[in-house]
CSV table of C-alpha atoms and ligand atoms in Angstrom, one decimal:
chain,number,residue,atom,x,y,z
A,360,UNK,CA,17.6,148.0,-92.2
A,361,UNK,CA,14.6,149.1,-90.1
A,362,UNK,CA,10.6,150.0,-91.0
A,363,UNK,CA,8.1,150.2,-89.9
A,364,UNK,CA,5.8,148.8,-93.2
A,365,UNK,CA,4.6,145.1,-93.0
A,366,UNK,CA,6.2,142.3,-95.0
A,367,UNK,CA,4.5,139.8,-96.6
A,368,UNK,CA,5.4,136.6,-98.0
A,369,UNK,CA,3.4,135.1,-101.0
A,370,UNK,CA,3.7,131.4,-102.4
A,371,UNK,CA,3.6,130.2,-106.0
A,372,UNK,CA,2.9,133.5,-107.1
A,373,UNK,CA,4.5,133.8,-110.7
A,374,UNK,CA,1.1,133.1,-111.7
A,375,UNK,CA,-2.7,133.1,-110.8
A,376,UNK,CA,-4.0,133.7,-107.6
A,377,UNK,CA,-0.6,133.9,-106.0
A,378,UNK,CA,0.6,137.0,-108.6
A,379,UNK,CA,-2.6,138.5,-108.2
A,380,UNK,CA,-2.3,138.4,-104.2
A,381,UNK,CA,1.4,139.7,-104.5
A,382,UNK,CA,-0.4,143.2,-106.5
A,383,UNK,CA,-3.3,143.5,-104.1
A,384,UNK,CA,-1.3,143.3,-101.3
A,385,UNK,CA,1.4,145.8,-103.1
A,386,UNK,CA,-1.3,148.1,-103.8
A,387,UNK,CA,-1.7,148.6,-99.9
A,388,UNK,CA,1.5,149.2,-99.3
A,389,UNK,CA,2.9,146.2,-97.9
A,390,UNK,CA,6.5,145.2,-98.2
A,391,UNK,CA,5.6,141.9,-100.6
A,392,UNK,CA,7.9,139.2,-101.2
A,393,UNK,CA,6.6,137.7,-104.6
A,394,UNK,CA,8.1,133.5,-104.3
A,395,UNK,CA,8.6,130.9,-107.2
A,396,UNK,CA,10.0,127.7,-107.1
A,397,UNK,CA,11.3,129.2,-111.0
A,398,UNK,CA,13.3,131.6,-110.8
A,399,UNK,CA,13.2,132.9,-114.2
A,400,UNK,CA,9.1,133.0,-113.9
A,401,UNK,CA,9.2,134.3,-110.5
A,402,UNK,CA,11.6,137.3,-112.2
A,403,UNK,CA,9.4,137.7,-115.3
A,404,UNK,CA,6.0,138.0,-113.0
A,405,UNK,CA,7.8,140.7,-110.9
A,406,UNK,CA,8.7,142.8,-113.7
A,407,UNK,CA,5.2,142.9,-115.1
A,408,UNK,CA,4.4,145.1,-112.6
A,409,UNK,CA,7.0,148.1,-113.3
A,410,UNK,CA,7.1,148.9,-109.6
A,411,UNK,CA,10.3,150.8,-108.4
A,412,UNK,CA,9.7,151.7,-104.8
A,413,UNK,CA,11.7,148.6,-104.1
A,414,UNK,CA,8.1,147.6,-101.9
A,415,UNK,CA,7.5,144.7,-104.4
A,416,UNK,CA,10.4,142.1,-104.4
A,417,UNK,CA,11.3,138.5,-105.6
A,418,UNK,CA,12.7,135.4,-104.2
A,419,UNK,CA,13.2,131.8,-105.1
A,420,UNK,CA,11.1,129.0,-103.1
A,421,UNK,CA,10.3,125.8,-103.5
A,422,UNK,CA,7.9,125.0,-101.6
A,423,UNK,CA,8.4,121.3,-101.2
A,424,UNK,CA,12.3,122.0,-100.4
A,425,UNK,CA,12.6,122.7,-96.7
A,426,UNK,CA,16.5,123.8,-97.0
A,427,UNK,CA,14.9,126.7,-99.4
A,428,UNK,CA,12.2,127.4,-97.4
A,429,UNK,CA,15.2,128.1,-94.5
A,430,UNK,CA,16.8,129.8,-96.8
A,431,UNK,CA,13.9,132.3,-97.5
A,432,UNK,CA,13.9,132.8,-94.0
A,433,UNK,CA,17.4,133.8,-93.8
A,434,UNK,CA,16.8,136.5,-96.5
A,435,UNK,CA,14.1,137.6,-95.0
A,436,UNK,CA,15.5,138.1,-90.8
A,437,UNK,CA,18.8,140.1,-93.0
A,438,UNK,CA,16.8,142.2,-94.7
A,439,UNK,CA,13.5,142.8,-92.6
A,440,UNK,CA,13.6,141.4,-89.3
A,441,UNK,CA,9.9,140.1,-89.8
A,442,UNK,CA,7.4,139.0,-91.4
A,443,UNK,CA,3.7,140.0,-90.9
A,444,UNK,CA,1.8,137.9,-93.4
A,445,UNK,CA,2.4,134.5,-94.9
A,446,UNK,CA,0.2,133.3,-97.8
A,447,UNK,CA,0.1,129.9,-98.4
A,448,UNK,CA,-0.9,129.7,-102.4
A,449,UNK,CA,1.7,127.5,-103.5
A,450,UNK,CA,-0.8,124.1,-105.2
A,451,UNK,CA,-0.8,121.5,-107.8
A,452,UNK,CA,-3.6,119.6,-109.0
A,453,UNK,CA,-2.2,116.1,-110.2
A,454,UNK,CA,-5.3,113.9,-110.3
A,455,UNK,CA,-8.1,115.7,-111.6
A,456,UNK,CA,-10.7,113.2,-112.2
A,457,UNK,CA,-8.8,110.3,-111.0
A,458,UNK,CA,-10.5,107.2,-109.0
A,459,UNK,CA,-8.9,106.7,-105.5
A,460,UNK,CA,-8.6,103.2,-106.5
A,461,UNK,CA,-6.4,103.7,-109.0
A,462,UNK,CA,-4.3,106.9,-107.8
A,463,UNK,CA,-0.7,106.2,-108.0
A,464,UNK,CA,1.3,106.7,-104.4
A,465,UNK,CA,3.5,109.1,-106.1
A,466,UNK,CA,1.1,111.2,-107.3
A,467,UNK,CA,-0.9,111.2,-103.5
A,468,UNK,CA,2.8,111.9,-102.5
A,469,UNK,CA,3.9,114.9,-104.8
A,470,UNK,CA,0.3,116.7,-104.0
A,471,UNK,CA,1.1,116.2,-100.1
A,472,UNK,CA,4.3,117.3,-100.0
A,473,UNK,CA,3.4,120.9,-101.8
A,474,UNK,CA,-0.2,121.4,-101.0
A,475,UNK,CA,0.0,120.2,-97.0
A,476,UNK,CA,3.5,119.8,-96.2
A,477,UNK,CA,4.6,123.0,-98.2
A,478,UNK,CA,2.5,124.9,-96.3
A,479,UNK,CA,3.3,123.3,-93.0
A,480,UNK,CA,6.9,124.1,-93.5
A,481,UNK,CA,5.9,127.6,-94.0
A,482,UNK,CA,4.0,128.0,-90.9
A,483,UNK,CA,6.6,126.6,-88.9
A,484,UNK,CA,9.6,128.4,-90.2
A,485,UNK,CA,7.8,131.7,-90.3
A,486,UNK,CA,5.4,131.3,-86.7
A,487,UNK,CA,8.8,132.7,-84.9
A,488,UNK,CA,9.2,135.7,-86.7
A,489,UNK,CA,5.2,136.4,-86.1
A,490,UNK,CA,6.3,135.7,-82.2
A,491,UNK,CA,9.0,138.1,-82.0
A,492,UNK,CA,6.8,141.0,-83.1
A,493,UNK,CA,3.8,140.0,-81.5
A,494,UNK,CA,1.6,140.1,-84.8
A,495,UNK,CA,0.4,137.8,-87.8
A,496,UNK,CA,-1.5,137.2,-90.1
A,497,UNK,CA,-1.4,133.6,-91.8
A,498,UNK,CA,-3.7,132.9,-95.1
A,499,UNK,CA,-3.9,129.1,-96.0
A,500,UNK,CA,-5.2,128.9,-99.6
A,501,UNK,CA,-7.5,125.5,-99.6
A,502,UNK,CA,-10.3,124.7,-101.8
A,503,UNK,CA,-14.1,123.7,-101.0
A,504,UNK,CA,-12.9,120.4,-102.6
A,505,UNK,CA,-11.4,119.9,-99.1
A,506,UNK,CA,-14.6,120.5,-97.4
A,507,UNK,CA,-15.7,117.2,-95.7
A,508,UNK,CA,-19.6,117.5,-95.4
A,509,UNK,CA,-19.4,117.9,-99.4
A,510,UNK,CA,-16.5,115.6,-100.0
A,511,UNK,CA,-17.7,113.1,-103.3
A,512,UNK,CA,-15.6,110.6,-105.5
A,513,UNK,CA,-12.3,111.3,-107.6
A,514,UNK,CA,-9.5,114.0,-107.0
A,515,UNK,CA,-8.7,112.0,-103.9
A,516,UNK,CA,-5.4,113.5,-103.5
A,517,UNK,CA,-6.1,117.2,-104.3
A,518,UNK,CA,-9.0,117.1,-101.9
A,519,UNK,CA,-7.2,115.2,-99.4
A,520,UNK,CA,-4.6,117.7,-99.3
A,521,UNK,CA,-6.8,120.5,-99.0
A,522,UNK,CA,-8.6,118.8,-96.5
A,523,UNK,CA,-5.3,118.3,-94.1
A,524,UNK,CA,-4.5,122.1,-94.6
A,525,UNK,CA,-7.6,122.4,-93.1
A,526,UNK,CA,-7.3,120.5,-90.1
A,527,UNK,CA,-3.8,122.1,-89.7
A,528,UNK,CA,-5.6,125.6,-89.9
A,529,UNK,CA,-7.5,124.1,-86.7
A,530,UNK,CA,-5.0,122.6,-84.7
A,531,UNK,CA,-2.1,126.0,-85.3
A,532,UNK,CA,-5.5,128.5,-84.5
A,533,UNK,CA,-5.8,126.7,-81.0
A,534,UNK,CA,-2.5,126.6,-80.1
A,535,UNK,CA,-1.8,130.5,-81.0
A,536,UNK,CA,-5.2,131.4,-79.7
A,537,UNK,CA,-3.8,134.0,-77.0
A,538,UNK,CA,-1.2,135.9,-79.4
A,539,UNK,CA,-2.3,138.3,-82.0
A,540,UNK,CA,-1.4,135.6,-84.4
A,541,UNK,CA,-4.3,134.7,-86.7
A,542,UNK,CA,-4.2,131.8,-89.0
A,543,UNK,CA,-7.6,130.9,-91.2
A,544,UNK,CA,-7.8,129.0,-94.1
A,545,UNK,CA,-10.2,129.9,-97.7
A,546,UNK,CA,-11.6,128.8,-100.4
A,547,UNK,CA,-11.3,131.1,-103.5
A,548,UNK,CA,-14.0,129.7,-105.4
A,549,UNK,CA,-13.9,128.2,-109.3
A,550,UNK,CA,-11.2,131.1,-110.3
A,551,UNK,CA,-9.5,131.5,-113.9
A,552,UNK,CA,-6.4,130.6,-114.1
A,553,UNK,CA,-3.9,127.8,-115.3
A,554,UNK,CA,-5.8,125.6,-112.8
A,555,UNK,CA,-9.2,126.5,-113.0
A,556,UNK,CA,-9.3,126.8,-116.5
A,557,UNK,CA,-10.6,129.4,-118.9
A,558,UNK,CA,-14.4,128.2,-118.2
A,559,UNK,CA,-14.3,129.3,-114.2
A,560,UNK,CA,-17.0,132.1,-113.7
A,561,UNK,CA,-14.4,134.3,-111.0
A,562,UNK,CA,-11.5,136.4,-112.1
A,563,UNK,CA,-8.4,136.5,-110.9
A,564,UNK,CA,-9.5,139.9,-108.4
A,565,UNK,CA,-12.1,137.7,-106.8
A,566,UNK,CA,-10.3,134.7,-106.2
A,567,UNK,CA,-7.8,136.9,-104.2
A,568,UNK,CA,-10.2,138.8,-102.7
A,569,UNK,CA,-10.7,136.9,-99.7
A,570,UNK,CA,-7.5,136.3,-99.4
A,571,UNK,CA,-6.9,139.9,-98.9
A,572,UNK,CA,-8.9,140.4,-96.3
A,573,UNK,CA,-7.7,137.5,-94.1
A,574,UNK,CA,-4.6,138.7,-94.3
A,575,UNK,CA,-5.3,142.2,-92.7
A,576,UNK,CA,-7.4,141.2,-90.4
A,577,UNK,CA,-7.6,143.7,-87.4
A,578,UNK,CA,-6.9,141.9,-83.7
A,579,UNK,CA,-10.5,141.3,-83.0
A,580,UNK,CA,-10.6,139.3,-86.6
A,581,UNK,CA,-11.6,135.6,-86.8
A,582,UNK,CA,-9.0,132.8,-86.1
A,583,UNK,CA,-9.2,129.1,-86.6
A,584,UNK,CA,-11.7,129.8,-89.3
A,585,UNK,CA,-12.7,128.8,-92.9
A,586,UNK,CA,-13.6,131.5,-95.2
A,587,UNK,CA,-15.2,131.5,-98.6
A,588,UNK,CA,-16.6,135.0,-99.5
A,589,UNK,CA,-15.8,136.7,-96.3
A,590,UNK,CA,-18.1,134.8,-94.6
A,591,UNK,CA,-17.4,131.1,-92.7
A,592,UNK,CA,-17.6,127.8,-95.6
A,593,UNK,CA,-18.7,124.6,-94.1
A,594,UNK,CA,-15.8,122.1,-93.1
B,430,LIG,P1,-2.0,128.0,-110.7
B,430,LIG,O1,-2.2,129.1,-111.7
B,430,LIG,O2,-1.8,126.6,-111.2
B,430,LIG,O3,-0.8,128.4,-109.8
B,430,LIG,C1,-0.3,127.5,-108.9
B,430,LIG,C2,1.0,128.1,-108.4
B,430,LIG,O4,1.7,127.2,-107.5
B,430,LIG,C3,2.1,128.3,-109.5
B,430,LIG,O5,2.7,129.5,-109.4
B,430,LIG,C4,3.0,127.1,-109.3
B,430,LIG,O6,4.3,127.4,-109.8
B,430,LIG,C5,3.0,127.1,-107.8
B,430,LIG,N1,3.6,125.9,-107.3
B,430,LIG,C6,3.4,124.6,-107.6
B,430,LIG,N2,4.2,123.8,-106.9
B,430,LIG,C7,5.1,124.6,-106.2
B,430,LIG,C8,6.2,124.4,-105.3
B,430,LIG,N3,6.6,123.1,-105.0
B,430,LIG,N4,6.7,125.5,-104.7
B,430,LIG,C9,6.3,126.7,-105.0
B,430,LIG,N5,5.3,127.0,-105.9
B,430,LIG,C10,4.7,125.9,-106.4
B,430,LIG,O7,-3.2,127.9,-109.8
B,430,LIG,P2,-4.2,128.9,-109.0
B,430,LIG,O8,-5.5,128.7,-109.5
B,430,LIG,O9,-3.6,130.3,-109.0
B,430,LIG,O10,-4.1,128.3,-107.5
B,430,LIG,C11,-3.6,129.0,-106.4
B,430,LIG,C12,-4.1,128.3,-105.2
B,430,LIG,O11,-5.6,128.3,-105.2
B,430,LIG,C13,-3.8,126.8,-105.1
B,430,LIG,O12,-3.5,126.4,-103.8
B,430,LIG,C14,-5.1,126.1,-105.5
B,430,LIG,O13,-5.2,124.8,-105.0
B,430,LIG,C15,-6.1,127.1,-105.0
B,430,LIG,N6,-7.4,127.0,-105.6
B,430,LIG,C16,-7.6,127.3,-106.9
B,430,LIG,C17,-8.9,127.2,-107.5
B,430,LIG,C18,-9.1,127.7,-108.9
B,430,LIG,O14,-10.3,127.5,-109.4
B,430,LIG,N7,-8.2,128.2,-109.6
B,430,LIG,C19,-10.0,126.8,-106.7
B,430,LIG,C20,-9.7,126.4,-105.4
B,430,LIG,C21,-8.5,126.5,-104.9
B,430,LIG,P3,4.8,126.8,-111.3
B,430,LIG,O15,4.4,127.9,-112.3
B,430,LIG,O16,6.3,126.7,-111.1
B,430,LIG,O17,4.1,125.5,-111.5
């Protein structure tokens, strides 16, 4: 199958910020592949949307499983033959509050392995596809808990984690600098969802919106960047 629309691949997005990317991005008319690691959840978010035009479309992922994120990739080459936009959403948030001095390994572990490595995985299994066309557009989700200058106590893993997405954002940027590949990382703010509780101030629509717009970004758009609001956050 040939066409011509761009395809875009969304993580963790039976909920949240990821769901709410998948119907933005939708409502432009972009081929959108809507991810879970469950697939029952990943099903149920997709038919919330009662879209038929077969644009909108699910598929299992687990982000932390590299065989699955190969085998998204194989369902993705037979039925597309590219991919445009890769959103990086997928997070946990397992030590809210916790001292470093007291955060198990396994916990640091888990939270590295979906919130850096997860998306690491993604970058590298998808960067060829981006090649082969000539265009992409790569959205890391991080946090301003992973901003450095700002960086106090507790959380230690989740900001860590954030933090390293960051400094991967940096490193993949230079090295794609001369291809119309762009690759930025954002921080969505204090949004309301299952991990930013009912008390965060931003909705679902602003959290995403950022997101949105990184990942449309016309060829003379930033690269290498980190974006809260549109405009750059401090590292
Ligand atoms: P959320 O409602 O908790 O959603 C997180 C999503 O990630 C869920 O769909 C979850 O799936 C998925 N996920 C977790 N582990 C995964 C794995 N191994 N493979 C694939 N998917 C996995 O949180 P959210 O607020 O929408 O967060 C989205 C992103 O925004 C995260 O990266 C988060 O760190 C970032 N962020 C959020 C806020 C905020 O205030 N909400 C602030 C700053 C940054 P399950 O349903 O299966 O658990």
């Amino acid at each position: 199958m040939t066409n011509t629309k761009k395809v875009a691949i969304v993580t963790g997005a039976n909920r949240g910020i990821g769901l709410e990317t998948c119907r933005q991005l939708n409502q432009l008319g972009i081929i959108t592949i809507l991810t879970s690691r469950d697939e029952t959840k990943g099903k149920s978010a997709l038919a919330s949307f009662n879209e038929e035009d077969g644009n909108l479309l699910f598929h299992q992922l687990d982000v932390a499983d590299l065989a699955n994120v190969a085998q998204l990739k194989s369902f993705v080459i037979e039925n597309f033959k590219r991919c445009d936009i890769l959103v990086n959403n997928a997070g946990v948030f397992l030590d809210r509050g916790v001292s470093i001095f007291d955060l198990p390994e396994e916990t640091l572990q888990e939270t590295l392995e979906v919130n850096f490595l997860g998306a690491l995985r993604m970058c590298q299994e998808f960067l060829p596809l981006m090649r082969d066309s000539g265009y992409g557009r790569i959205v890391n989700v991080s946090s301003g808990m992973g901003s450095i200058s700002s960086m106090g106590g507790g959380s230690a893993a989740y900001k860590l984690s954030k933090l390293m997405v960051n400094g991967m954002t940096r490193i993949m940027a230079a090295e794609i600098k001369d291809e119309d590949i762009k690759i930025n990382t954002m921080a969505p703010g204090w949004v309301r969802s299952d991990m930013g509780g009912s008390n965060a101030p931003r909705s679902l629509t602003q959290g995403a919106d950022t997101i949105i717009w990184l990942a449309t970004l016309p060829e003379d758009g930033p690269t290498g960047g980190f974006f809260e609001d549109h405009t750059p956050a401090i590292w």
